[in-house]
Short mmCIF file of C-alpha atoms and ligand atoms in Angstrom, two decimals:
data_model
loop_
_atom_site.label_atom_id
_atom_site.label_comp_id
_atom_site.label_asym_id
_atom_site.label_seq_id
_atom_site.Cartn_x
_atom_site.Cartn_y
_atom_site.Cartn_z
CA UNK A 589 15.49 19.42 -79.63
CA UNK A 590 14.68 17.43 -76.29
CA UNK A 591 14.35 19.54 -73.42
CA UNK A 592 13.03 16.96 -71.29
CA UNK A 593 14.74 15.67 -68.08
CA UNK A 594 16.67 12.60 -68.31
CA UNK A 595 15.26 9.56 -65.38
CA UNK A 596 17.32 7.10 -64.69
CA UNK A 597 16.28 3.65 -64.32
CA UNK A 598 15.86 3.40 -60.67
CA UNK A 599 13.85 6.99 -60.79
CA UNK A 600 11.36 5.09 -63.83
CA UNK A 601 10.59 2.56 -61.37
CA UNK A 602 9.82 4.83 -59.09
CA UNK A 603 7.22 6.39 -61.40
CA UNK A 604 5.60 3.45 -62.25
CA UNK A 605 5.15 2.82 -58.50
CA UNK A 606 3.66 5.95 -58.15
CA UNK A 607 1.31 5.27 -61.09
CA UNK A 608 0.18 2.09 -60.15
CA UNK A 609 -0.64 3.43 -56.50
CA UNK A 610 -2.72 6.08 -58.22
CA UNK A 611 -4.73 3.84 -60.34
CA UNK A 612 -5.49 1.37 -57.64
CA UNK A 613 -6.33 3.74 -54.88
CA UNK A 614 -7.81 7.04 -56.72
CA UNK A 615 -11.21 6.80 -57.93
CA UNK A 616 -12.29 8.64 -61.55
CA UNK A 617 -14.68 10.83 -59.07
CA UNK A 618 -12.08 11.57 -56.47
CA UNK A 619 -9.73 13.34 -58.34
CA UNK A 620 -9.67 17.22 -58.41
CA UNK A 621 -12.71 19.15 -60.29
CA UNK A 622 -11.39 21.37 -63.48
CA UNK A 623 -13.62 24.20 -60.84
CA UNK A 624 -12.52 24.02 -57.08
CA UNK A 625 -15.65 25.75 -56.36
CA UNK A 626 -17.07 21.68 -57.18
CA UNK A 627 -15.23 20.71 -54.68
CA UNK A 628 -17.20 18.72 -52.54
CA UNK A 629 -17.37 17.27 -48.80
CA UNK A 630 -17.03 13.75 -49.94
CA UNK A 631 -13.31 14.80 -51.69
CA UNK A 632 -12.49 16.33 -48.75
CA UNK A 633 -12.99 12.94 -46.39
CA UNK A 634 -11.95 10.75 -48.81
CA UNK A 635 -8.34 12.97 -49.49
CA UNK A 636 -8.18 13.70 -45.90
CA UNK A 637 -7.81 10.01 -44.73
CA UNK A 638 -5.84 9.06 -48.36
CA UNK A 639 -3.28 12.17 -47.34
CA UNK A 640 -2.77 10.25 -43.96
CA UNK A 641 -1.67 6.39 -46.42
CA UNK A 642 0.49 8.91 -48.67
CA UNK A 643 2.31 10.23 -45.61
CA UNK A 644 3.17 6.64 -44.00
CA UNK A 645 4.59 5.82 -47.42
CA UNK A 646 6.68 9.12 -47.18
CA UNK A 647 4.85 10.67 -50.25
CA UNK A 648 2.89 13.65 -48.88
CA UNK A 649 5.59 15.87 -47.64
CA UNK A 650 8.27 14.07 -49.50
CA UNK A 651 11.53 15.80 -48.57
CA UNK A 652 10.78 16.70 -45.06
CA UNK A 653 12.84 14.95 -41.75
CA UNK A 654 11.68 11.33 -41.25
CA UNK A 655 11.83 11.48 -37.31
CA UNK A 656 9.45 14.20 -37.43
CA UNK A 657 6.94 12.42 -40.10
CA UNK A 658 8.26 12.94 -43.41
CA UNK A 659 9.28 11.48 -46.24
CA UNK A 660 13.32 11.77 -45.96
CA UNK A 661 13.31 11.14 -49.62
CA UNK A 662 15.05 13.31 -51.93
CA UNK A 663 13.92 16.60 -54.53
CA UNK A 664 14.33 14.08 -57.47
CA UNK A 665 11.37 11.87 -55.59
CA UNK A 666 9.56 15.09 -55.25
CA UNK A 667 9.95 15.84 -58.83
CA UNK A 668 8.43 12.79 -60.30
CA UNK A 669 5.93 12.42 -57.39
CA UNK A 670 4.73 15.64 -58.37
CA UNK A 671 4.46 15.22 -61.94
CA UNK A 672 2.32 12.20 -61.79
CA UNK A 673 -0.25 13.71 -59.05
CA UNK A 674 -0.66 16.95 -61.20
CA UNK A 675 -0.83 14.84 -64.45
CA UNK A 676 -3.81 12.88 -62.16
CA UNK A 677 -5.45 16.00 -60.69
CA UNK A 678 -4.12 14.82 -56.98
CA UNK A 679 -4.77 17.38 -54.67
CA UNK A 680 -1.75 17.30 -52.89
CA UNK A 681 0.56 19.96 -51.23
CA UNK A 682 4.44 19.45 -51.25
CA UNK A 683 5.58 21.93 -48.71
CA UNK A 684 3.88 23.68 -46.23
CA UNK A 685 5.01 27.41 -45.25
CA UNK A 686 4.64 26.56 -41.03
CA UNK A 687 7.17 23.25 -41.71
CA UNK A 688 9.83 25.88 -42.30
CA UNK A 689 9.21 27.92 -39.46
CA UNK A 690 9.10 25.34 -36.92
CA UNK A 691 12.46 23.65 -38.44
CA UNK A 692 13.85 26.97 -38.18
CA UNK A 693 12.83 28.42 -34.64
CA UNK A 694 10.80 25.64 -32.84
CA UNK A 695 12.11 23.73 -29.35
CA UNK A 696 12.36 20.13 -29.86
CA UNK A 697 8.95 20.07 -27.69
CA UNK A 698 7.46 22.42 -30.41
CA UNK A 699 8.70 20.08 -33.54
CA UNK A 700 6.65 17.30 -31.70
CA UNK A 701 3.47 19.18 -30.58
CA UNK A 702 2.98 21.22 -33.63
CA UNK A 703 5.14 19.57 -36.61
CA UNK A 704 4.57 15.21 -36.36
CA UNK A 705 0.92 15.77 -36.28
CA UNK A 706 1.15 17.80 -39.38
CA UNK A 707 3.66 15.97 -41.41
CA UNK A 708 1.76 12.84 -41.03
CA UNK A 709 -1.34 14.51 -42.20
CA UNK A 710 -3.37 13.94 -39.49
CA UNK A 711 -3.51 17.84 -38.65
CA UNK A 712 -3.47 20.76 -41.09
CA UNK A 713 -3.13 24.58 -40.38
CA UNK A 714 -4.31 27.86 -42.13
CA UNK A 715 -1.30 30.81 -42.13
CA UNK A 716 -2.94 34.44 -40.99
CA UNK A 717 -1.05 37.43 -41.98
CA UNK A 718 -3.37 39.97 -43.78
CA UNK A 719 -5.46 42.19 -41.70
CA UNK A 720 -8.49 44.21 -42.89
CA UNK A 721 -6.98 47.68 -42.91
CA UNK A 722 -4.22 46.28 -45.18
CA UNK A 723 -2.23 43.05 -45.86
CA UNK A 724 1.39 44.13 -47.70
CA UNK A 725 2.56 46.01 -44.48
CA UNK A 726 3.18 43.58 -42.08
CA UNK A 727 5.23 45.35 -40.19
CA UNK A 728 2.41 47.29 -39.14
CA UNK A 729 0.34 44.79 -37.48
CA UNK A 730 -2.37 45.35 -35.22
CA UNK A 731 -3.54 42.25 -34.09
CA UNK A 732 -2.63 41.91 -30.31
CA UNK A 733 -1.23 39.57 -27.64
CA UNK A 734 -1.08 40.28 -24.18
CA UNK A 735 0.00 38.46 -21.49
CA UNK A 736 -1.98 36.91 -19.10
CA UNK A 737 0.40 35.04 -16.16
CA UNK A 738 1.99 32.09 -18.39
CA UNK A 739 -0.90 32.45 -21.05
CA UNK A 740 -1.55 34.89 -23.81
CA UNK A 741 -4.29 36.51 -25.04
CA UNK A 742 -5.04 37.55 -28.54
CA UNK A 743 -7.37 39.25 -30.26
CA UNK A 744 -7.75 40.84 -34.13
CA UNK A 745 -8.97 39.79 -37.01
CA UNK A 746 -7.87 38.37 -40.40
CA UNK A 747 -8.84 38.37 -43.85
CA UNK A 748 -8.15 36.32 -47.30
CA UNK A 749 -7.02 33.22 -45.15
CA UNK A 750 -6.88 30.39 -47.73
CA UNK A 751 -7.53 26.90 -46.61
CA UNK A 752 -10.00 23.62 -46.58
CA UNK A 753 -12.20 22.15 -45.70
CA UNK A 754 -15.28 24.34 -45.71
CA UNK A 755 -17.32 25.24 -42.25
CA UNK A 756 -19.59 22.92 -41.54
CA UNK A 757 -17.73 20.00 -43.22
CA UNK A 758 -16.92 16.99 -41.34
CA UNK A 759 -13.61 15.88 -40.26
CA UNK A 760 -13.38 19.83 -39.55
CA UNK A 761 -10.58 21.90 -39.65
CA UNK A 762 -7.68 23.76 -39.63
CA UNK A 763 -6.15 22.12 -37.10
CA UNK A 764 -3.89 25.60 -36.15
CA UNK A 765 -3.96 29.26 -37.51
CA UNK A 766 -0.20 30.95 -37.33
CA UNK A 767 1.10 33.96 -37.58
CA UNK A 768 2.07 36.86 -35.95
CA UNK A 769 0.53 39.12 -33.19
CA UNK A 770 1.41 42.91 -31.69
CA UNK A 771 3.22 41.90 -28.60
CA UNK A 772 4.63 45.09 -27.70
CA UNK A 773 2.92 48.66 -28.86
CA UNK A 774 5.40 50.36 -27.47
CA UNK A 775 8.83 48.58 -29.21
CA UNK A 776 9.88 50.01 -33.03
CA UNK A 777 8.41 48.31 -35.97
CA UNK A 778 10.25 44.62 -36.65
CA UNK A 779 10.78 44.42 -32.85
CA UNK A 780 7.10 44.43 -31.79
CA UNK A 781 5.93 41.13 -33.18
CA UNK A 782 5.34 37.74 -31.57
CA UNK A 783 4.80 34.58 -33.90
CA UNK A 784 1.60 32.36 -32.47
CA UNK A 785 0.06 28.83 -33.33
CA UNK A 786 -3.48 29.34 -32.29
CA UNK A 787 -5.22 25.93 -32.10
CA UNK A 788 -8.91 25.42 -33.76
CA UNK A 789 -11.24 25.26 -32.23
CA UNK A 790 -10.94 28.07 -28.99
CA UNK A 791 -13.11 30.12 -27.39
CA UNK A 792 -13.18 33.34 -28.72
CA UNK A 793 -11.92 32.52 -32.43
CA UNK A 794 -14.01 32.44 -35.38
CA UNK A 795 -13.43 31.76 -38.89
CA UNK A 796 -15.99 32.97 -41.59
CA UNK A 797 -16.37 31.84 -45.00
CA UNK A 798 -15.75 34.52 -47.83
CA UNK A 799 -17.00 34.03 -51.38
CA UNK A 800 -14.43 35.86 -53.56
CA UNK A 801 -13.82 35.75 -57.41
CA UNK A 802 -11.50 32.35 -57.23
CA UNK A 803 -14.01 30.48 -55.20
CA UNK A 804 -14.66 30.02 -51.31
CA UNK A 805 -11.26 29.04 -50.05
CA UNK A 806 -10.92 32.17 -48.50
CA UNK A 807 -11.78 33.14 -44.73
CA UNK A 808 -12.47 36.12 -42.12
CA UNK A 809 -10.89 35.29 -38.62
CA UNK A 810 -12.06 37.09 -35.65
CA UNK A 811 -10.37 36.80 -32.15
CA UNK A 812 -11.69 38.21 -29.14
CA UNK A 813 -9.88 37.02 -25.91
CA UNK A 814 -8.61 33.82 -27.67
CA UNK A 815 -6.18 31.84 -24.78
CA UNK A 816 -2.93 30.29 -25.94
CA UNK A 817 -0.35 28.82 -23.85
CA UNK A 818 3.39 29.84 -23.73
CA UNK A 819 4.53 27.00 -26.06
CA UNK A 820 2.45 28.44 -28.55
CA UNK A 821 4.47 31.04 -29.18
CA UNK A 822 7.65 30.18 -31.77
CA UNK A 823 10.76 32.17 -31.28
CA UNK A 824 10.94 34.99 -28.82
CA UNK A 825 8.47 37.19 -27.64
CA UNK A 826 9.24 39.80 -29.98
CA UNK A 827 11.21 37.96 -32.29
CA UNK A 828 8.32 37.50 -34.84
CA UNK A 829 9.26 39.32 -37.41
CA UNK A 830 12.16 36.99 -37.54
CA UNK A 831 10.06 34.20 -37.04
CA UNK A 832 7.99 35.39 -40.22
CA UNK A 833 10.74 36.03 -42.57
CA UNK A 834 11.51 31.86 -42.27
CA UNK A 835 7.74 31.36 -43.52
CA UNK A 836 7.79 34.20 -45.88
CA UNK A 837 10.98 33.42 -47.70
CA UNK A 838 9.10 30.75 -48.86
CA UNK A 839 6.09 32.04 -49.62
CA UNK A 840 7.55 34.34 -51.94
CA UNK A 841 9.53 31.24 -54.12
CA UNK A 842 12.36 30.59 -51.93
CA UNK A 843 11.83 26.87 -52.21
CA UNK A 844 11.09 26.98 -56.12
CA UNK A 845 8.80 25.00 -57.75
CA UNK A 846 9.77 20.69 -58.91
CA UNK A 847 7.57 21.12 -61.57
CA UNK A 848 4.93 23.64 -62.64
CA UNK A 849 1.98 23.53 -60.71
CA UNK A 850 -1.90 23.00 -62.45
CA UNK A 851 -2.61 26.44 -62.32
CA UNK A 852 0.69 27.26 -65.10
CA UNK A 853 -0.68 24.73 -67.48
CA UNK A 854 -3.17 26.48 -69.24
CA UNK A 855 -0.95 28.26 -71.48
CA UNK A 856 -0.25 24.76 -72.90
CA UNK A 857 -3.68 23.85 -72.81
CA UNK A 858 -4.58 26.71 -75.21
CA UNK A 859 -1.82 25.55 -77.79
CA UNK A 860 -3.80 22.24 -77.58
CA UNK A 861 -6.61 24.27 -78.49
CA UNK A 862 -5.32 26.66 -81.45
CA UNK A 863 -3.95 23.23 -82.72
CA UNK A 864 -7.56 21.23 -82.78
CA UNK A 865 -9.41 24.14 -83.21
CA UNK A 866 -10.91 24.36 -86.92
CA UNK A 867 -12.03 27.69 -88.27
CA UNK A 868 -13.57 27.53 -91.98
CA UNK A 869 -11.96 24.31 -92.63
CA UNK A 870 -8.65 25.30 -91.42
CA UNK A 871 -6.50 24.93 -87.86
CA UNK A 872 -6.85 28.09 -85.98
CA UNK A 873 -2.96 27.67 -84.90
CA UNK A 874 -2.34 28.13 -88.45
CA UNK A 875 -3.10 31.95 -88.45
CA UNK A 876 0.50 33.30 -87.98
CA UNK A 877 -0.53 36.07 -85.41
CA UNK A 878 -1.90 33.72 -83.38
CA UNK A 879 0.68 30.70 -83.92
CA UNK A 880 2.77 33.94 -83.09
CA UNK A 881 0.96 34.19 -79.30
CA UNK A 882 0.75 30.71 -78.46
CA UNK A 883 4.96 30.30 -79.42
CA UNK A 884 5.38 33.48 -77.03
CA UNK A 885 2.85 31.95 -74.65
CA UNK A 886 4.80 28.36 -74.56
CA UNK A 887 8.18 30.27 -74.15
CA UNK A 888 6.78 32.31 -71.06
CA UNK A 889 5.71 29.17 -69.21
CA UNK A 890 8.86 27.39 -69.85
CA UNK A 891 11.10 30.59 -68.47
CA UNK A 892 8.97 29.85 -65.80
CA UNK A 893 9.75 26.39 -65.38
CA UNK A 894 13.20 26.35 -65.75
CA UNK A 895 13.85 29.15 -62.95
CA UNK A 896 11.28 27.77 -60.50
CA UNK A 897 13.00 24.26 -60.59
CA UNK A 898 16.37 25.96 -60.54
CA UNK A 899 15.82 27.51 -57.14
CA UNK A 900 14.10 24.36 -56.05
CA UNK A 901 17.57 22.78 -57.34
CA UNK A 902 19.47 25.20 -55.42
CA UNK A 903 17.18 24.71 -52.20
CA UNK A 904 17.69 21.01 -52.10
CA UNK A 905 21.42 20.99 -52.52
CA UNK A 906 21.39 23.44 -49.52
CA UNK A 907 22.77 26.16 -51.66
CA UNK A 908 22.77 29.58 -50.27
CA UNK A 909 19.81 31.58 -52.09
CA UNK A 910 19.57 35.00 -52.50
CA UNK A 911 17.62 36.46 -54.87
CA UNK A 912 16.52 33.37 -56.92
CA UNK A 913 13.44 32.58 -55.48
CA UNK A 914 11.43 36.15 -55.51
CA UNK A 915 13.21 36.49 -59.01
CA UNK A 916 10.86 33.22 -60.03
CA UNK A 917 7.66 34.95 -57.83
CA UNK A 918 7.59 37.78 -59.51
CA UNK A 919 8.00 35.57 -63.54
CA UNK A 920 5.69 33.88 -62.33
CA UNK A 921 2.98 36.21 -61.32
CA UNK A 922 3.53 38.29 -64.66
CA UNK A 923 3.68 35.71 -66.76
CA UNK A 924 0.06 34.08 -65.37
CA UNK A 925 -0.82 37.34 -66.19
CA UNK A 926 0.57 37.58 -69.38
CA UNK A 927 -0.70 33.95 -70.92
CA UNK A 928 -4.38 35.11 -68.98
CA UNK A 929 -4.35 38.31 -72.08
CA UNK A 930 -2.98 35.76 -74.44
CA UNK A 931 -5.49 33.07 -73.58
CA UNK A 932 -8.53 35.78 -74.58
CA UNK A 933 -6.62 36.58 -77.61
CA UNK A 934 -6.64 32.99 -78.99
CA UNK A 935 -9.94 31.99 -77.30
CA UNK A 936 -12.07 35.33 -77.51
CA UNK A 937 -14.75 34.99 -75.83
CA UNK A 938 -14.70 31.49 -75.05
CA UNK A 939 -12.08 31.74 -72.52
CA UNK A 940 -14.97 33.26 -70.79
CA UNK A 941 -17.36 30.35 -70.89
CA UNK A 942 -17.96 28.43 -67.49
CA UNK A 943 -18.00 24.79 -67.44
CA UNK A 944 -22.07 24.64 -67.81
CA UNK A 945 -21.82 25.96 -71.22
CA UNK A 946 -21.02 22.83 -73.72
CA UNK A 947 -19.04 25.55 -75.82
CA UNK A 948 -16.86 25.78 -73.05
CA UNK A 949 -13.45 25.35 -73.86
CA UNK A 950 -11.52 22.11 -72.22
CA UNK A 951 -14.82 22.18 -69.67
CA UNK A 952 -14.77 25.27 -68.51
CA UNK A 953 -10.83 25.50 -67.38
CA UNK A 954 -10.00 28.60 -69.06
CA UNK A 955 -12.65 30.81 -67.64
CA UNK A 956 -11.32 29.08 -64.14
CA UNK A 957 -8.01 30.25 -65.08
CA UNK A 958 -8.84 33.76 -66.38
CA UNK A 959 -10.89 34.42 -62.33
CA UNK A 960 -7.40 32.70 -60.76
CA UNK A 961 -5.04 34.55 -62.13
CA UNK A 962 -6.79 38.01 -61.25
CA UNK A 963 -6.43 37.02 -57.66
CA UNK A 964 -2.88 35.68 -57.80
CA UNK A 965 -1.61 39.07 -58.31
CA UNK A 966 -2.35 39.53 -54.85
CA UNK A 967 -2.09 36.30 -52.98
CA UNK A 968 1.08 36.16 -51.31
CA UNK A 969 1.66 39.62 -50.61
CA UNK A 970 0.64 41.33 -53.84
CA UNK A 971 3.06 41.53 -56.79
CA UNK A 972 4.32 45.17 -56.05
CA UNK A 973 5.62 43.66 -53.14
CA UNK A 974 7.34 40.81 -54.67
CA UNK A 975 9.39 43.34 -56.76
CA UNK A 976 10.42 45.28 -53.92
CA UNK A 977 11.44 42.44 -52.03
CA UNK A 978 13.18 41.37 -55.51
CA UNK A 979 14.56 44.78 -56.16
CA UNK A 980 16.06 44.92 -52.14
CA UNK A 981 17.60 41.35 -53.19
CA UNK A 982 20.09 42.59 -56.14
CA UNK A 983 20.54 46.05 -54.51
CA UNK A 984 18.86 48.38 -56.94
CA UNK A 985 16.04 49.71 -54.31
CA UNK A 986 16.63 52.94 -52.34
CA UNK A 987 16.92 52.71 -49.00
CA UNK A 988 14.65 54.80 -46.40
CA UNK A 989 17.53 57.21 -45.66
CA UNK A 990 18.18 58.48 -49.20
CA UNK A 991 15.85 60.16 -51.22
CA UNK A 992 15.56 59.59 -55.36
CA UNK A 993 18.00 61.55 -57.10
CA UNK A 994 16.86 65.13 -58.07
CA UNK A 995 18.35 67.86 -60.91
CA UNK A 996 19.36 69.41 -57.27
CA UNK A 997 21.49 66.10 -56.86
CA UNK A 998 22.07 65.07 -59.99
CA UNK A 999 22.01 67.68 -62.67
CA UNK A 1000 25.64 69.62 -62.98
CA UNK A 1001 23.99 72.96 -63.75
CA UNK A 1002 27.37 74.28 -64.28
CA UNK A 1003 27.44 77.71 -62.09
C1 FAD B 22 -6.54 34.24 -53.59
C2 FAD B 22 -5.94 34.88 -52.37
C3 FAD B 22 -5.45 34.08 -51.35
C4 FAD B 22 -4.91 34.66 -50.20
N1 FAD B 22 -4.49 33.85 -49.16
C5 FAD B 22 -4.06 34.43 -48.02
C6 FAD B 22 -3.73 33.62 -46.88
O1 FAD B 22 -3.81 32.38 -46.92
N2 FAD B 22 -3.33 34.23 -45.74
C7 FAD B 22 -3.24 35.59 -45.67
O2 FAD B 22 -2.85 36.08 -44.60
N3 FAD B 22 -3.54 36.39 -46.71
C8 FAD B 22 -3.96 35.84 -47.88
N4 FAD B 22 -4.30 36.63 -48.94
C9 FAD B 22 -4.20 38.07 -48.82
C10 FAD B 22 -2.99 38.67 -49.53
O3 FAD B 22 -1.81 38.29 -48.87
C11 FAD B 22 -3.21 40.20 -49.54
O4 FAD B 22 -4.26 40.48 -50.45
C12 FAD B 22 -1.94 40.96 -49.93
O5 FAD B 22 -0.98 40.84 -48.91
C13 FAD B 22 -2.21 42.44 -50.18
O6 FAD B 22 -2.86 42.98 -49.08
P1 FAD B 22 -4.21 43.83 -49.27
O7 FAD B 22 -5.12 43.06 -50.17
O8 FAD B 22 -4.70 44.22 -47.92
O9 FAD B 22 -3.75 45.12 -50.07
P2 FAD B 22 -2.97 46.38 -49.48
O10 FAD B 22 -1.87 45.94 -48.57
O11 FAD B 22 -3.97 47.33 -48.95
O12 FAD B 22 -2.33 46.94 -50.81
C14 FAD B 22 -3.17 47.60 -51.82
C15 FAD B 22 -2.33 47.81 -53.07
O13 FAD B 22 -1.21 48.67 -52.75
C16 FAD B 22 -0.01 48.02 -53.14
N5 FAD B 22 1.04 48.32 -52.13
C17 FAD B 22 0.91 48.25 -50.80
N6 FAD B 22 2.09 48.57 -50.21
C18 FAD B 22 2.97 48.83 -51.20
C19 FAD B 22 4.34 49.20 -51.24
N7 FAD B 22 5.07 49.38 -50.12
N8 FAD B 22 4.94 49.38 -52.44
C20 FAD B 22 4.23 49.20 -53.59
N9 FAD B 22 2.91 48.86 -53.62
C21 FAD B 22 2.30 48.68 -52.44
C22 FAD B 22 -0.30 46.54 -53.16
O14 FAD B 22 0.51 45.87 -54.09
C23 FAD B 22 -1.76 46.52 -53.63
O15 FAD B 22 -1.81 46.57 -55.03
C24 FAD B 22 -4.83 36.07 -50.10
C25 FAD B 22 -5.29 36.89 -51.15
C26 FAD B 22 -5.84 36.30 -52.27
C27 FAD B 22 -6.34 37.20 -53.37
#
């Protein structure tokens, strides 16, 4: 049976356009290293000015508002444009959490200081939400702005911001940090947030490198004093909570997915591997158990697939979403999880291998995978989280004013 997606003719050409533009402008050496620990300075320049020609042919942000520096092309251009850069190791980034945010709750003037520059690639920004004394309760920041005449001044710190390039590299960047700040101490929780863009680099902000398990793409942000002007503030003054829910809808899968992304491919890449393994003169993949894992394996990633894409579907045709999107978060944290066990159990050991041992499976991608996926239980708000926000979306949490049921409550004891 086919399960593929049908293109029609005018979509094929489109691919083909997009294939010949990768061949003649993406060098063997450019494209992205099976470890992004390798990579390097050079990628970064090269795919920072190449992200720039992508977005004034409408291809880095592909379904975003022309007039503010997207694409204005449609989720099926999306689709195929992201096939083709994963199947290329592109680094490339369809959406951007701070796009929905300022589409949502930025002034016109705010679209055009904030949102053309980074549409058309010429800016990029870093999103700051965790804190060091704890990341999944947001609404108990303690980062603070205070006002200063027309001015605000912030100060906190941050940890586990993801981003490029490094420190040190040249062009340098983020562009902007965002994300919210204690405006008021004294208002309830939810009502005591502002929502900031905080422009790099200020005086009083700095961002420190932190080498974690996944690689180096996370940071510590300090801010001591740092001065922002009123129109860097999105939404009201303590409307940030607000604010945040636009960014964090999406963070936790409320745009879906067009296609799976790299890091969901190496469940297929250990079929490949079961199937050209040999063991004593025979295919590993033809040990039932372990056919028996990869068919589970190959199921769990296609699950996957199918409801990522269908809340993408949903997103694009404007459909109302409810719990769709964190229903595809939290698949799609277990099952990394999942295929990461199932991986060692076809692999053994090898999974384990880095890319500078030759035994390394596929050049080391596996034992990539296997530190990834122990992280991506937490990025994005931990996957506890993501079921409470899932189990809040179909009704089947308990609300703060009523308690589990007891035998007191629920037990008929009879008298
Ligand atoms: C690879 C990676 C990239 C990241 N990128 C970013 C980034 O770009 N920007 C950013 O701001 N942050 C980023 N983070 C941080 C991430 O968002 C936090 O790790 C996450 O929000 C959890 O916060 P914490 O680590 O402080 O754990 P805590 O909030 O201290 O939680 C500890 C544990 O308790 C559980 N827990 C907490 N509260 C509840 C609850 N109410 N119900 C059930 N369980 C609960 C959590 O699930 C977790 O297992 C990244 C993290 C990683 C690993």
């Amino acid at each position: 049976m086919d399960f593929g997606l049908a293109y029609t003719e005018e979509q094929q050409a489109f691919r083909r356009e997009v294939q010949e533009w990768i061949s003649e402008n993406v060098p063997d050496d450019m494209r992205e290293p099976v470890d992004p620990r390798d990579f390097s300075e050079k990628q970064w320049q090269f795919w920072h000015a190449k992200h720039q020609e992508m977005a004034e042919k409408g291809w880095l942000f592909p379904t975003y508002p022309k007039q503010y520096g997207g694409g204005g092309l449609s989720g099926d251009h999306e689709t195929i444009l992201s096939e083709e850069f994963r199947n290329n190791n592109i680094p490339w980034s369809g959406s951007s959490l701070l796009f929905a945010t300022l589409l949502v709750w930025g002034t016109e003037e705010q679209k055009q200081k904030f949102l053309v520059p980074l549409l058309n690639g010429t800016k990029i920004a870093w999103q700051k939400l965790t804190e060091p004394k704890g990341g999944a309760d947001l609404a108990n920041y303690q980062s603070r702005a205070v006002r200063d005449g027309d001015d605000w001044l912030l100060t906190g710190q941050n940890v586990y911001i993801s981003g490029q390039p490094r420190p040190g590299w040249e062009p340098a960047g983020p562009d902007f940090i965002y994300g919210p700040m204690l405006t008021d101490p004294d208002a309830p929780r939810h009502r005591n947030l502002g929502y900031f863009i905080i422009p790099v680099p200020s005086e009083g902000l700095d961002i420190k490198e932190m080498n974690l398990l996944p690689g180096h793409d996370q940071h510590a942000i300090f801010m001591d004093n740092v001065r922002v002007g009123s129109d860097h503030l999105i939404g009201g003054e303590t409307q940030g909570w607000q604010v945040m829910g636009a960014h964090l809808e999406q963070e936790h899968g409320g745009r879906g997915r067009a296609t799976p992304s790299p890091r969901d491919l190496f469940a297929s890449q250990m079929v490949d591997y079961a199937r050209d393994t040999e063991v004593d003169g025979s295919s590993l993949g033809s040990d039932p158990v372990l056919q028996q894992v990869a068919m589970q394996a190959t199921l769990d990633s296609y699950r996957d697939e199918l409801l990522n894409k269908r809340t993408y579907w949903m997103y694009q045709s404007r459909m109302e979403l409810s719990y769709e999107g964190n229903l595809g978060d939290v698949h799609n944290r277990e099952h990394q999880l999942r295929n990461t066990i199932r991986v060692r159990d076809v692999m053994g050991m090898y999974a384990l291998l880095d890319g500078n041992d030759p035994r390394a499976p596929q050049g080391g991608a596996q034992e990539v995978s296997q530190r990834d996926k122990a992280g991506q239980r937490h990025a994005g708000g931990s996957t506890n989280i993501a079921k409470v926000i899932l189990s809040r979306k179909i009704g089947v949490s308990r609300t703060q004013m009523r308690s589990a049921p007891t035998p007191a409550t629920a037990t008929d004891y009879g008298s």
